Amino acid sequence: MIIRRHIIEVKDEPYIAIDVDKLVVGTCLPCDIYIKDKGIMITMFNKEMTFTNVSKQVLREKGISEVFVERKNSSLFDYYLSKKQIYNNFVFFKEYSFCKEEHHQIDKNILQPGKEINFSLFLLSSFNFSTIVEASEKSPSKIKENISILIGDIVIKKSDVPLYYEYINNLLRSGDISGGKMLHIKAIALKENSKIVVKDLLDDPRSGETIKKSNDMVNGMIDCIMENRDAIYDLLTLRGYDYYTYTHSVNVGALSISMGVAIDMKRKDVEKLGMGALLHDIGKSIIPHEVLNKQGKLNGAEYQTIKNHVIEGERILREHKDMPEESFYAVLQHHEKLTGKGYPMGLQGDEIKLFGRIAAISDCYDALTTQRPYKPAFTPFYALSIVSKETGDYDPEILKAFIKMLGKIK
């Protein structure tokens, strides 16, 4: 197992200390931010992550009054302090949330430079949308060479999703991508198609036809992972710059399916696990977008609304008679903890089924590694260390297998 640790030994010259209060809420961090722990430097926040009120609260709860940046980035940090783009207000985030919901996040790795597209591409970075490629069915354009180095989320208009779907499948049929690279493209295409299906289901959770498509996506992931265990890395959207329920759902589905395969579950059981994990957050389809995208700490009523997504998810999926009964464990129990401190039922120990235990670890890990308006994104290593330290909350044997499964992740 290989885990790249984001830890650097402290020497006299490489770092400078920064008062925590100098980190400006609402701004995009210009470089990696470190904390000192027992004489070593640990990456706390990544470059290009948005520093939020919750980020600041996390530091305060840990009793951290100063952070560190590499000395070589000191001038960059000085420039950062001069920007002070403060976005911590309700009106801004309501408008931002509406705009975000009118777009669909895509994986830049499937955008092949030189290929022609008939839909526009936009970059979402630091809560701002900017046009990368302007295109339409009447006026197509080619994908630019620098697409892979852009910092931020690549998004398209929601109305252009059918054209994007057509682009993906034309790419798979093109035959002009080499064999080795095509394996990666096929896995990414499966992920992208899965995101489209889940987004459609979130828009219309009672669609029986879309539920059937979800099952097709789950079986496609099982085939992909059984053929190549490393395909999990292509099926995951890692360290995004904002939170999207459909992307998170596909990540949790892929992680759970890969876990099922890793612990030698029967194919039929992996399929049931995958359906529950892929659709575990379907209850969020009834939550207002401004609550899902809220900047800052949720109030009591908002937090209760978020918690209700578990029960609502079960209620919605019960309307689909073909949904396997075992799949509901992943839906109902992905926020339960072995200690009894979870929700909605406060289950303990053996009361939590295997599907629930797997979905809980997958959900927690992906939530930690994904940036949200109200929390920072952690590195995969740091996220795994946090999950591991939640003593008694998660199944230790499943957690060991989970860490081993993600052994190559950086």
mmCIF file of C-alpha atoms in Angstrom:
data_model
loop_
_atom_site.group_PDB
_atom_site.id
_atom_site.type_symbol
_atom_site.label_atom_id
_atom_site.label_comp_id
_atom_site.label_asym_id
_atom_site.label_seq_id
_atom_site.Cartn_x
_atom_site.Cartn_y
_atom_site.Cartn_z
ATOM 1 C CA MET A 1 0.000 0.000 0.000
ATOM 2 C CA ILE A 2 1.323 3.417 -0.983
ATOM 3 C CA ILE A 3 -0.118 6.553 0.595
ATOM 4 C CA ARG A 4 1.599 9.811 -0.186
ATOM 5 C CA ARG A 5 1.815 11.661 3.104
ATOM 6 C CA HIS A 6 1.544 15.439 2.864
ATOM 7 C CA ILE A 7 4.014 15.871 5.715
ATOM 8 C CA ILE A 8 7.313 17.723 5.549
ATOM 9 C CA GLU A 9 9.982 17.857 8.248
ATOM 10 C CA VAL A 10 10.480 21.289 9.727
ATOM 11 C CA LYS A 11 13.762 22.982 8.957
ATOM 12 C CA ASP A 12 14.853 26.493 9.769
ATOM 13 C CA GLU A 13 14.322 28.124 6.415
ATOM 14 C CA PRO A 14 11.340 26.797 4.407
ATOM 15 C CA TYR A 15 8.308 28.220 6.303
ATOM 16 C CA ILE A 16 6.983 31.475 7.678
ATOM 17 C CA ALA A 17 4.281 31.758 10.364
ATOM 18 C CA ILE A 18 0.996 33.530 9.580
ATOM 19 C CA ASP A 19 -1.579 34.658 12.128
ATOM 20 C CA VAL A 20 -4.832 32.779 11.519
ATOM 21 C CA ASP A 21 -6.764 36.053 11.514
ATOM 22 C CA LYS A 22 -4.911 37.058 8.328
ATOM 23 C CA LEU A 23 -6.685 34.313 6.372
ATOM 24 C CA VAL A 24 -9.578 36.115 4.728
ATOM 25 C CA VAL A 25 -12.974 34.429 4.776
ATOM 26 C CA GLY A 26 -14.408 34.097 1.262
ATOM 27 C CA THR A 27 -11.086 34.159 -0.576
ATOM 28 C CA CYS A 28 -9.309 31.522 -2.611
ATOM 29 C CA LEU A 29 -6.081 30.448 -0.896
ATOM 30 C CA PRO A 30 -3.022 31.180 -3.077
ATOM 31 C CA CYS A 31 -0.870 28.293 -1.789
ATOM 32 C CA ASP A 32 -0.910 25.280 0.519
ATOM 33 C CA ILE A 33 -1.459 26.191 4.178
ATOM 34 C CA TYR A 34 0.300 24.082 6.827
ATOM 35 C CA ILE A 35 -0.076 23.533 10.562
ATOM 36 C CA LYS A 36 2.659 22.385 12.917
ATOM 37 C CA ASP A 37 2.047 19.141 14.817
ATOM 38 C CA LYS A 38 4.750 17.644 17.037
ATOM 39 C CA GLY A 39 7.564 19.229 15.086
ATOM 40 C CA ILE A 40 6.344 18.380 11.591
ATOM 41 C CA MET A 41 4.342 20.333 9.035
ATOM 42 C CA ILE A 42 1.002 18.891 7.882
ATOM 43 C CA THR A 43 -1.007 20.245 4.968
ATOM 44 C CA MET A 44 -4.210 21.678 6.418
ATOM 45 C CA PHE A 45 -5.707 23.487 3.416
ATOM 46 C CA ASN A 46 -4.885 23.083 -0.263
ATOM 47 C CA LYS A 47 -3.985 25.758 -2.778
ATOM 48 C CA GLU A 48 -7.044 27.204 -4.562
ATOM 49 C CA MET A 49 -9.396 26.106 -1.756
ATOM 50 C CA THR A 50 -11.859 28.721 -0.551
ATOM 51 C CA PHE A 51 -11.317 29.722 3.074
ATOM 52 C CA THR A 52 -14.703 29.839 4.820
ATOM 53 C CA ASN A 53 -16.094 30.645 8.249
ATOM 54 C CA VAL A 54 -16.121 26.944 9.010
ATOM 55 C CA SER A 55 -12.467 26.650 7.976
ATOM 56 C CA LYS A 56 -11.672 29.308 10.542
ATOM 57 C CA GLN A 57 -13.826 27.594 13.145
ATOM 58 C CA VAL A 58 -11.981 24.292 12.608
ATOM 59 C CA LEU A 59 -8.670 26.028 13.355
ATOM 60 C CA ARG A 60 -10.050 27.674 16.481
ATOM 61 C CA GLU A 61 -11.502 24.404 17.783
ATOM 62 C CA LYS A 62 -8.050 22.858 17.397
ATOM 63 C CA GLY A 63 -6.534 25.759 19.332
ATOM 64 C CA ILE A 64 -4.449 26.836 16.326
ATOM 65 C CA SER A 65 -3.548 30.537 16.339
ATOM 66 C CA GLU A 66 -0.965 30.464 13.540
ATOM 67 C CA VAL A 67 -0.502 28.587 10.308
ATOM 68 C CA PHE A 68 2.451 28.351 7.939
ATOM 69 C CA VAL A 69 3.212 28.924 4.274
ATOM 70 C CA GLU A 70 6.376 28.033 2.408
ATOM 71 C CA ARG A 71 8.781 30.965 2.383
ATOM 72 C CA LYS A 72 8.978 30.824 -1.406
ATOM 73 C CA ASN A 73 5.250 31.749 -1.464
ATOM 74 C CA SER A 74 5.534 34.783 0.846
ATOM 75 C CA SER A 75 5.109 37.372 -1.934
ATOM 76 C CA LEU A 76 2.188 35.418 -3.339
ATOM 77 C CA PHE A 77 0.580 35.418 0.096
ATOM 78 C CA ASP A 78 1.104 39.183 0.456
ATOM 79 C CA TYR A 79 -0.729 39.676 -2.822
ATOM 80 C CA TYR A 80 -3.508 37.391 -1.591
ATOM 81 C CA LEU A 81 -4.020 39.598 1.476
ATOM 82 C CA SER A 82 -4.623 42.584 -0.771
ATOM 83 C CA LYS A 83 -7.545 40.924 -2.583
ATOM 84 C CA LYS A 84 -10.078 40.419 0.236
ATOM 85 C CA GLN A 85 -12.953 39.066 -1.863
ATOM 86 C CA ILE A 86 -15.547 38.699 0.886
ATOM 87 C CA TYR A 87 -18.520 36.585 -0.182
ATOM 88 C CA ASN A 88 -20.052 35.876 3.219
ATOM 89 C CA ASN A 89 -23.530 37.256 2.637
ATOM 90 C CA PHE A 90 -26.889 35.596 2.056
ATOM 91 C CA VAL A 91 -27.889 37.487 -1.104
ATOM 92 C CA PHE A 92 -24.649 36.621 -2.888
ATOM 93 C CA PHE A 93 -24.900 32.914 -2.115
ATOM 94 C CA LYS A 94 -28.561 32.718 -3.066
ATOM 95 C CA GLU A 95 -27.712 34.170 -6.480
ATOM 96 C CA TYR A 96 -24.629 31.969 -6.745
ATOM 97 C CA SER A 97 -26.653 28.884 -5.796
ATOM 98 C CA PHE A 98 -29.260 29.627 -8.475
ATOM 99 C CA CYS A 99 -26.567 30.118 -11.124
ATOM 100 C CA LYS A 100 -24.776 26.947 -10.053
ATOM 101 C CA GLU A 101 -27.960 24.894 -10.363
ATOM 102 C CA GLU A 102 -28.320 26.102 -13.957
ATOM 103 C CA HIS A 103 -24.970 24.444 -14.780
ATOM 104 C CA HIS A 104 -23.609 20.900 -14.719
ATOM 105 C CA GLN A 105 -20.103 19.992 -13.527
ATOM 106 C CA ILE A 106 -18.028 17.786 -15.876
ATOM 107 C CA ASP A 107 -14.635 16.060 -15.792
ATOM 108 C CA LYS A 108 -11.972 17.991 -17.708
ATOM 109 C CA ASN A 109 -10.137 14.712 -18.438
ATOM 110 C CA ILE A 110 -12.729 13.695 -20.995
ATOM 111 C CA LEU A 111 -12.290 16.937 -22.911
ATOM 112 C CA GLN A 112 -9.809 16.032 -25.636
ATOM 113 C CA PRO A 113 -7.865 19.036 -27.002
ATOM 114 C CA GLY A 114 -8.610 19.608 -30.672
ATOM 115 C CA LYS A 115 -11.958 17.816 -30.557
ATOM 116 C CA GLU A 116 -14.918 19.814 -31.789
ATOM 117 C CA ILE A 117 -17.794 20.557 -29.398
ATOM 118 C CA ASN A 118 -21.140 22.260 -29.933
ATOM 119 C CA PHE A 119 -21.705 23.423 -26.345
ATOM 120 C CA SER A 120 -19.965 26.149 -24.345
ATOM 121 C CA LEU A 121 -17.541 25.476 -21.479
ATOM 122 C CA PHE A 122 -17.301 27.610 -18.357
ATOM 123 C CA LEU A 123 -14.871 27.768 -15.446
ATOM 124 C CA LEU A 124 -16.286 28.044 -11.931
ATOM 125 C CA SER A 125 -13.558 29.377 -9.652
ATOM 126 C CA SER A 126 -13.819 31.411 -6.435
ATOM 127 C CA PHE A 127 -17.599 31.566 -6.960
ATOM 128 C CA ASN A 128 -17.192 33.252 -10.354
ATOM 129 C CA PHE A 129 -18.233 31.876 -13.752
ATOM 130 C CA SER A 130 -16.081 32.655 -16.788
ATOM 131 C CA THR A 131 -16.331 31.410 -20.388
ATOM 132 C CA ILE A 132 -13.574 29.051 -21.583
ATOM 133 C CA VAL A 133 -14.994 27.964 -24.935
ATOM 134 C CA GLU A 134 -17.964 29.594 -26.640
ATOM 135 C CA ALA A 135 -19.789 27.146 -28.903
ATOM 136 C CA SER A 136 -23.251 26.130 -30.108
ATOM 137 C CA GLU A 137 -24.842 23.652 -32.512
ATOM 138 C CA LYS A 138 -24.734 26.290 -35.242
ATOM 139 C CA SER A 139 -21.228 27.469 -34.350
ATOM 140 C CA PRO A 140 -19.056 24.634 -32.940
ATOM 141 C CA SER A 141 -15.554 25.231 -31.545
ATOM 142 C CA LYS A 142 -12.496 23.146 -30.737
ATOM 143 C CA ILE A 143 -11.361 22.306 -27.195
ATOM 144 C CA LYS A 144 -8.278 24.296 -26.231
ATOM 145 C CA GLU A 145 -4.919 22.735 -25.376
ATOM 146 C CA ASN A 146 -4.696 24.345 -21.923
ATOM 147 C CA ILE A 147 -7.962 22.847 -20.648
ATOM 148 C CA SER A 148 -6.222 20.411 -18.287
ATOM 149 C CA ILE A 149 -4.293 23.066 -16.355
ATOM 150 C CA LEU A 150 -7.221 25.310 -15.503
ATOM 151 C CA ILE A 151 -7.892 25.713 -11.774
ATOM 152 C CA GLY A 152 -11.534 25.314 -10.821
ATOM 153 C CA ASP A 153 -14.590 23.302 -11.881
ATOM 154 C CA ILE A 154 -15.433 22.957 -15.573
ATOM 155 C CA VAL A 155 -19.181 23.350 -16.051
ATOM 156 C CA ILE A 156 -21.657 23.466 -18.914
ATOM 157 C CA LYS A 157 -25.164 24.876 -19.145
ATOM 158 C CA LYS A 158 -27.757 22.448 -17.830
ATOM 159 C CA SER A 159 -29.603 22.786 -21.136
ATOM 160 C CA ASP A 160 -26.484 21.516 -22.959
ATOM 161 C CA VAL A 161 -26.268 18.207 -21.062
ATOM 162 C CA PRO A 162 -27.834 16.229 -24.000
ATOM 163 C CA LEU A 163 -25.134 17.645 -26.306
ATOM 164 C CA TYR A 164 -22.446 16.710 -23.770
ATOM 165 C CA TYR A 165 -23.895 13.187 -23.564
ATOM 166 C CA GLU A 166 -23.693 12.971 -27.358
ATOM 167 C CA TYR A 167 -20.061 14.180 -27.259
ATOM 168 C CA ILE A 168 -19.119 11.470 -24.731
ATOM 169 C CA ASN A 169 -20.619 8.661 -26.753
ATOM 170 C CA ASN A 170 -19.210 9.941 -30.041
ATOM 171 C CA LEU A 171 -15.789 9.980 -28.374
ATOM 172 C CA LEU A 172 -16.172 6.333 -27.352
ATOM 173 C CA ARG A 173 -17.125 5.389 -30.905
ATOM 174 C CA SER A 174 -14.452 7.486 -32.607
ATOM 175 C CA GLY A 175 -11.690 4.856 -32.619
ATOM 176 C CA ASP A 176 -8.934 7.485 -32.680
ATOM 177 C CA ILE A 177 -7.872 7.083 -29.028
ATOM 178 C CA SER A 178 -5.119 4.584 -28.221
ATOM 179 C CA GLY A 179 -5.973 1.361 -26.388
ATOM 180 C CA GLY A 180 -4.378 2.194 -23.029
ATOM 181 C CA LYS A 181 -5.863 5.663 -22.891
ATOM 182 C CA MET A 182 -9.245 4.370 -24.031
ATOM 183 C CA LEU A 183 -9.556 2.274 -20.847
ATOM 184 C CA HIS A 184 -9.304 5.477 -18.806
ATOM 185 C CA ILE A 185 -11.701 7.321 -21.124
ATOM 186 C CA LYS A 186 -14.287 4.510 -20.840
ATOM 187 C CA ALA A 187 -14.198 4.658 -17.044
ATOM 188 C CA ILE A 188 -14.462 8.462 -17.014
ATOM 189 C CA ALA A 189 -17.305 8.297 -19.560
ATOM 190 C CA LEU A 190 -19.139 5.845 -17.302
ATOM 191 C CA LYS A 191 -18.711 8.246 -14.389
ATOM 192 C CA GLU A 192 -19.924 11.213 -16.443
ATOM 193 C CA ASN A 193 -22.977 9.324 -17.703
ATOM 194 C CA SER A 194 -23.707 8.240 -14.123
ATOM 195 C CA LYS A 195 -23.628 11.869 -12.971
ATOM 196 C CA ILE A 196 -26.135 12.769 -15.677
ATOM 197 C CA VAL A 197 -28.449 9.952 -14.586
ATOM 198 C CA VAL A 198 -28.247 10.896 -10.891
ATOM 199 C CA LYS A 199 -28.809 14.592 -11.709
ATOM 200 C CA ASP A 200 -31.892 13.624 -13.734
ATOM 201 C CA LEU A 201 -33.144 11.567 -10.806
ATOM 202 C CA LEU A 202 -32.597 14.434 -8.373
ATOM 203 C CA ASP A 203 -34.669 16.630 -10.706
ATOM 204 C CA ASP A 204 -37.375 13.959 -11.033
ATOM 205 C CA PRO A 205 -36.933 11.386 -8.218
ATOM 206 C CA ARG A 206 -40.081 9.483 -9.129
ATOM 207 C CA SER A 207 -38.937 8.542 -12.638
ATOM 208 C CA GLY A 208 -39.012 4.753 -12.942
ATOM 209 C CA GLU A 209 -37.109 4.943 -16.213
ATOM 210 C CA THR A 210 -34.240 6.833 -14.583
ATOM 211 C CA ILE A 211 -34.117 4.290 -11.741
ATOM 212 C CA LYS A 212 -33.575 1.597 -14.384
ATOM 213 C CA LYS A 213 -30.762 3.680 -15.885
ATOM 214 C CA SER A 214 -29.235 3.933 -12.396
ATOM 215 C CA ASN A 215 -29.139 0.152 -12.236
ATOM 216 C CA ASP A 216 -27.383 0.086 -15.628
ATOM 217 C CA MET A 217 -24.765 2.542 -14.317
ATOM 218 C CA VAL A 218 -24.195 0.403 -11.207
ATOM 219 C CA ASN A 219 -23.658 -2.724 -13.303
ATOM 220 C CA GLY A 220 -21.319 -0.795 -15.573
ATOM 221 C CA MET A 221 -19.225 0.245 -12.545
ATOM 222 C CA ILE A 222 -19.142 -3.344 -11.257
ATOM 223 C CA ASP A 223 -17.916 -4.625 -14.637
ATOM 224 C CA CYS A 224 -15.349 -1.830 -14.842
ATOM 225 C CA ILE A 225 -13.929 -2.480 -11.352
ATOM 226 C CA MET A 226 -13.980 -6.271 -11.663
ATOM 227 C CA GLU A 227 -12.020 -5.964 -14.908
ATOM 228 C CA ASN A 228 -9.520 -3.505 -13.416
ATOM 229 C CA ARG A 229 -9.422 -2.694 -9.676
ATOM 230 C CA ASP A 230 -7.503 0.533 -10.395
ATOM 231 C CA ALA A 231 -10.479 1.822 -12.385
ATOM 232 C CA ILE A 232 -11.777 3.246 -9.089
ATOM 233 C CA TYR A 233 -9.383 6.195 -9.540
ATOM 234 C CA ASP A 234 -11.003 7.104 -12.871
ATOM 235 C CA LEU A 235 -14.519 6.628 -11.490
ATOM 236 C CA LEU A 236 -13.927 9.157 -8.716
ATOM 237 C CA THR A 237 -14.126 12.922 -9.007
ATOM 238 C CA LEU A 238 -11.403 13.989 -6.580
ATOM 239 C CA ARG A 239 -10.939 17.266 -4.732
ATOM 240 C CA GLY A 240 -13.523 19.316 -6.551
ATOM 241 C CA TYR A 241 -13.761 23.048 -5.974
ATOM 242 C CA ASP A 242 -17.407 22.976 -4.948
ATOM 243 C CA TYR A 243 -20.055 20.475 -3.871
ATOM 244 C CA TYR A 244 -22.513 18.842 -6.259
ATOM 245 C CA THR A 245 -24.951 16.240 -4.888
ATOM 246 C CA TYR A 246 -24.853 14.196 -8.095
ATOM 247 C CA THR A 247 -21.039 14.078 -8.160
ATOM 248 C CA HIS A 248 -20.902 13.127 -4.474
ATOM 249 C CA SER A 249 -23.519 10.408 -5.088
ATOM 250 C CA VAL A 250 -21.498 8.861 -7.915
ATOM 251 C CA ASN A 251 -18.335 8.974 -5.793
ATOM 252 C CA VAL A 252 -20.068 7.209 -2.893
ATOM 253 C CA GLY A 253 -21.531 4.670 -5.313
ATOM 254 C CA ALA A 254 -18.133 3.949 -6.898
ATOM 255 C CA LEU A 255 -16.359 3.731 -3.523
ATOM 256 C CA SER A 256 -18.988 1.385 -2.099
ATOM 257 C CA ILE A 257 -19.034 -0.837 -5.180
ATOM 258 C CA SER A 258 -15.252 -1.046 -5.140
ATOM 259 C CA MET A 259 -15.387 -1.989 -1.447
ATOM 260 C CA GLY A 260 -17.927 -4.716 -2.189
ATOM 261 C CA VAL A 261 -15.640 -6.142 -4.859
ATOM 262 C CA ALA A 262 -12.583 -5.795 -2.597
ATOM 263 C CA ILE A 263 -14.147 -7.866 0.202
ATOM 264 C CA ASP A 264 -15.372 -10.511 -2.270
ATOM 265 C CA MET A 265 -19.105 -9.912 -2.095
ATOM 266 C CA LYS A 266 -21.285 -11.870 -4.492
ATOM 267 C CA ARG A 267 -22.111 -9.983 -7.686
ATOM 268 C CA LYS A 268 -25.814 -9.729 -6.829
ATOM 269 C CA ASP A 269 -25.000 -8.257 -3.411
ATOM 270 C CA VAL A 270 -22.575 -5.711 -4.879
ATOM 271 C CA GLU A 271 -25.340 -4.602 -7.241
ATOM 272 C CA LYS A 272 -27.760 -4.070 -4.337
ATOM 273 C CA LEU A 273 -25.094 -2.216 -2.360
ATOM 274 C CA GLY A 274 -24.281 -0.062 -5.390
ATOM 275 C CA MET A 275 -27.908 0.931 -5.954
ATOM 276 C CA GLY A 276 -28.327 2.025 -2.350
ATOM 277 C CA ALA A 277 -25.011 3.893 -2.295
ATOM 278 C CA LEU A 278 -25.552 5.642 -5.643
ATOM 279 C CA LEU A 279 -28.994 6.834 -4.512
ATOM 280 C CA HIS A 280 -28.153 7.394 -0.837
ATOM 281 C CA ASP A 281 -28.735 11.158 -1.053
ATOM 282 C CA ILE A 282 -31.855 11.125 -3.230
ATOM 283 C CA GLY A 283 -33.713 12.747 -0.331
ATOM 284 C CA LYS A 284 -31.715 15.936 -0.929
ATOM 285 C CA SER A 285 -33.875 16.488 -4.005
ATOM 286 C CA ILE A 286 -36.413 18.239 -1.748
ATOM 287 C CA ILE A 287 -33.900 20.479 0.071
ATOM 288 C CA PRO A 288 -33.732 24.134 -1.100
ATOM 289 C CA HIS A 289 -30.560 24.813 -3.070
ATOM 290 C CA GLU A 290 -29.652 27.807 -0.916
ATOM 291 C CA VAL A 291 -29.516 25.499 2.127
ATOM 292 C CA LEU A 292 -27.339 22.912 0.350
ATOM 293 C CA ASN A 293 -24.999 25.665 -0.830
ATOM 294 C CA LYS A 294 -25.082 27.824 2.283
ATOM 295 C CA GLN A 295 -21.925 29.643 3.337
ATOM 296 C CA GLY A 296 -21.259 29.391 7.056
ATOM 297 C CA LYS A 297 -22.701 27.213 9.785
ATOM 298 C CA LEU A 298 -26.225 25.859 9.368
ATOM 299 C CA ASN A 299 -28.777 26.980 11.939
ATOM 300 C CA GLY A 300 -30.873 24.450 13.866
ATOM 301 C CA ALA A 301 -33.773 24.372 11.408
ATOM 302 C CA GLU A 302 -31.466 24.103 8.388
ATOM 303 C CA TYR A 303 -29.470 21.282 9.987
ATOM 304 C CA GLN A 304 -32.684 19.392 10.741
ATOM 305 C CA THR A 305 -33.760 19.872 7.122
ATOM 306 C CA ILE A 306 -30.456 18.359 5.973
ATOM 307 C CA LYS A 307 -30.827 15.433 8.402
ATOM 308 C CA ASN A 308 -34.326 14.710 7.093
ATOM 309 C CA HIS A 309 -32.885 13.785 3.689
ATOM 310 C CA VAL A 310 -32.311 10.238 4.967
ATOM 311 C CA ILE A 311 -35.979 9.593 5.783
ATOM 312 C CA GLU A 312 -37.123 11.452 2.674
ATOM 313 C CA GLY A 313 -34.796 9.332 0.563
ATOM 314 C CA GLU A 314 -36.357 6.139 1.856
ATOM 315 C CA ARG A 315 -39.853 7.524 1.288
ATOM 316 C CA ILE A 316 -39.063 8.447 -2.320
ATOM 317 C CA LEU A 317 -37.388 5.145 -3.150
ATOM 318 C CA ARG A 318 -40.205 3.092 -1.562
ATOM 319 C CA GLU A 319 -42.336 4.279 -4.468
ATOM 320 C CA HIS A 320 -40.076 2.284 -6.802
ATOM 321 C CA LYS A 321 -41.198 -1.324 -6.343
ATOM 322 C CA ASP A 322 -38.103 -2.745 -8.093
ATOM 323 C CA MET A 323 -35.715 -1.241 -5.525
ATOM 324 C CA PRO A 324 -34.081 -4.155 -3.631
ATOM 325 C CA GLU A 325 -34.944 -4.163 0.076
ATOM 326 C CA GLU A 326 -31.276 -4.581 1.061
ATOM 327 C CA SER A 327 -30.388 -1.369 -0.784
ATOM 328 C CA PHE A 328 -32.313 0.664 1.765
ATOM 329 C CA TYR A 329 -29.670 -0.054 4.428
ATOM 330 C CA ALA A 330 -27.206 2.156 2.516
ATOM 331 C CA VAL A 331 -29.851 4.878 2.190
ATOM 332 C CA LEU A 332 -31.089 4.791 5.794
ATOM 333 C CA GLN A 333 -27.858 4.063 7.639
ATOM 334 C CA HIS A 334 -25.119 6.057 5.895
ATOM 335 C CA HIS A 335 -25.163 8.609 8.755
ATOM 336 C CA GLU A 336 -25.392 6.058 11.580
ATOM 337 C CA LYS A 337 -22.328 5.424 13.769
ATOM 338 C CA LEU A 338 -21.405 2.308 15.715
ATOM 339 C CA THR A 339 -21.274 4.431 18.897
ATOM 340 C CA GLY A 340 -24.941 5.357 18.530
ATOM 341 C CA LYS A 341 -24.130 9.026 17.887
ATOM 342 C CA GLY A 342 -25.432 9.044 14.324
ATOM 343 C CA TYR A 343 -28.858 9.676 12.800
ATOM 344 C CA PRO A 344 -31.738 9.229 12.066
ATOM 345 C CA MET A 345 -32.263 6.255 14.424
ATOM 346 C CA GLY A 346 -29.177 6.423 16.650
ATOM 347 C CA LEU A 347 -28.381 2.785 15.867
ATOM 348 C CA GLN A 348 -25.464 1.075 17.618
ATOM 349 C CA GLY A 349 -23.074 -1.775 16.851
ATOM 350 C CA ASP A 350 -24.666 -4.738 15.086
ATOM 351 C CA GLU A 351 -27.878 -2.796 14.518
ATOM 352 C CA ILE A 352 -26.064 -1.196 11.567
ATOM 353 C CA LYS A 353 -25.971 -3.526 8.566
ATOM 354 C CA LEU A 354 -22.938 -4.163 6.375
ATOM 355 C CA PHE A 355 -24.310 -1.978 3.539
ATOM 356 C CA GLY A 356 -24.840 0.866 6.000
ATOM 357 C CA ARG A 357 -21.307 0.525 7.390
ATOM 358 C CA ILE A 358 -19.729 0.629 3.938
ATOM 359 C CA ALA A 359 -21.867 3.552 2.751
ATOM 360 C CA ALA A 360 -21.081 5.479 5.967
ATOM 361 C CA ILE A 361 -17.317 5.303 5.430
ATOM 362 C CA SER A 362 -17.638 6.100 1.714
ATOM 363 C CA ASP A 363 -19.914 9.063 2.428
ATOM 364 C CA CYS A 364 -17.707 10.475 5.192
ATOM 365 C CA TYR A 365 -14.489 10.139 3.162
ATOM 366 C CA ASP A 366 -15.942 11.818 0.078
ATOM 367 C CA ALA A 367 -17.494 14.610 2.148
ATOM 368 C CA LEU A 368 -14.129 15.352 3.751
ATOM 369 C CA THR A 369 -12.239 15.430 0.441
ATOM 370 C CA THR A 370 -14.810 17.655 -1.285
ATOM 371 C CA GLN A 371 -14.975 21.391 -0.781
ATOM 372 C CA ARG A 372 -18.342 22.797 0.192
ATOM 373 C CA PRO A 373 -19.383 26.412 0.702
ATOM 374 C CA TYR A 374 -19.320 25.834 4.474
ATOM 375 C CA LYS A 375 -16.244 23.612 4.862
ATOM 376 C CA PRO A 376 -12.762 23.110 3.389
ATOM 377 C CA ALA A 377 -11.601 20.132 1.345
ATOM 378 C CA PHE A 378 -8.998 17.939 2.997
ATOM 379 C CA THR A 379 -6.297 15.963 1.231
ATOM 380 C CA PRO A 380 -7.106 12.234 0.804
ATOM 381 C CA PHE A 381 -4.420 11.315 3.326
ATOM 382 C CA TYR A 382 -5.688 13.789 5.907
ATOM 383 C CA ALA A 383 -9.309 12.700 5.323
ATOM 384 C CA LEU A 384 -8.397 9.050 5.880
ATOM 385 C CA SER A 385 -6.550 9.991 9.058
ATOM 386 C CA ILE A 386 -9.615 11.861 10.336
ATOM 387 C CA VAL A 387 -11.948 8.935 9.599
ATOM 388 C CA SER A 388 -9.492 6.565 11.287
ATOM 389 C CA LYS A 389 -9.396 8.739 14.418
ATOM 390 C CA GLU A 390 -13.189 8.639 14.778
ATOM 391 C CA THR A 391 -12.671 5.826 17.285
ATOM 392 C CA GLY A 392 -15.652 3.527 17.500
ATOM 393 C CA ASP A 393 -17.772 5.363 14.920
ATOM 394 C CA TYR A 394 -16.843 3.214 11.926
ATOM 395 C CA ASP A 395 -16.233 -0.484 11.426
ATOM 396 C CA PRO A 396 -12.448 -0.956 11.876
ATOM 397 C CA GLU A 397 -12.166 -3.964 9.553
ATOM 398 C CA ILE A 398 -14.043 -2.258 6.747
ATOM 399 C CA LEU A 399 -11.969 0.870 7.301
ATOM 400 C CA LYS A 400 -8.739 -1.124 6.952
ATOM 401 C CA ALA A 401 -9.970 -2.599 3.666
ATOM 402 C CA PHE A 402 -11.085 0.867 2.536
ATOM 403 C CA ILE A 403 -7.645 2.385 3.179
ATOM 404 C CA LYS A 404 -5.964 -0.527 1.403
ATOM 405 C CA MET A 405 -8.316 -0.114 -1.561
ATOM 406 C CA LEU A 406 -7.297 3.535 -1.919
ATOM 407 C CA GLY A 407 -3.622 2.767 -1.403
ATOM 408 C CA LYS A 408 -2.439 4.541 -4.558
ATOM 409 C CA ILE A 409 -4.450 7.703 -4.061
ATOM 410 C CA LYS A 410 -2.535 10.948 -3.509
#
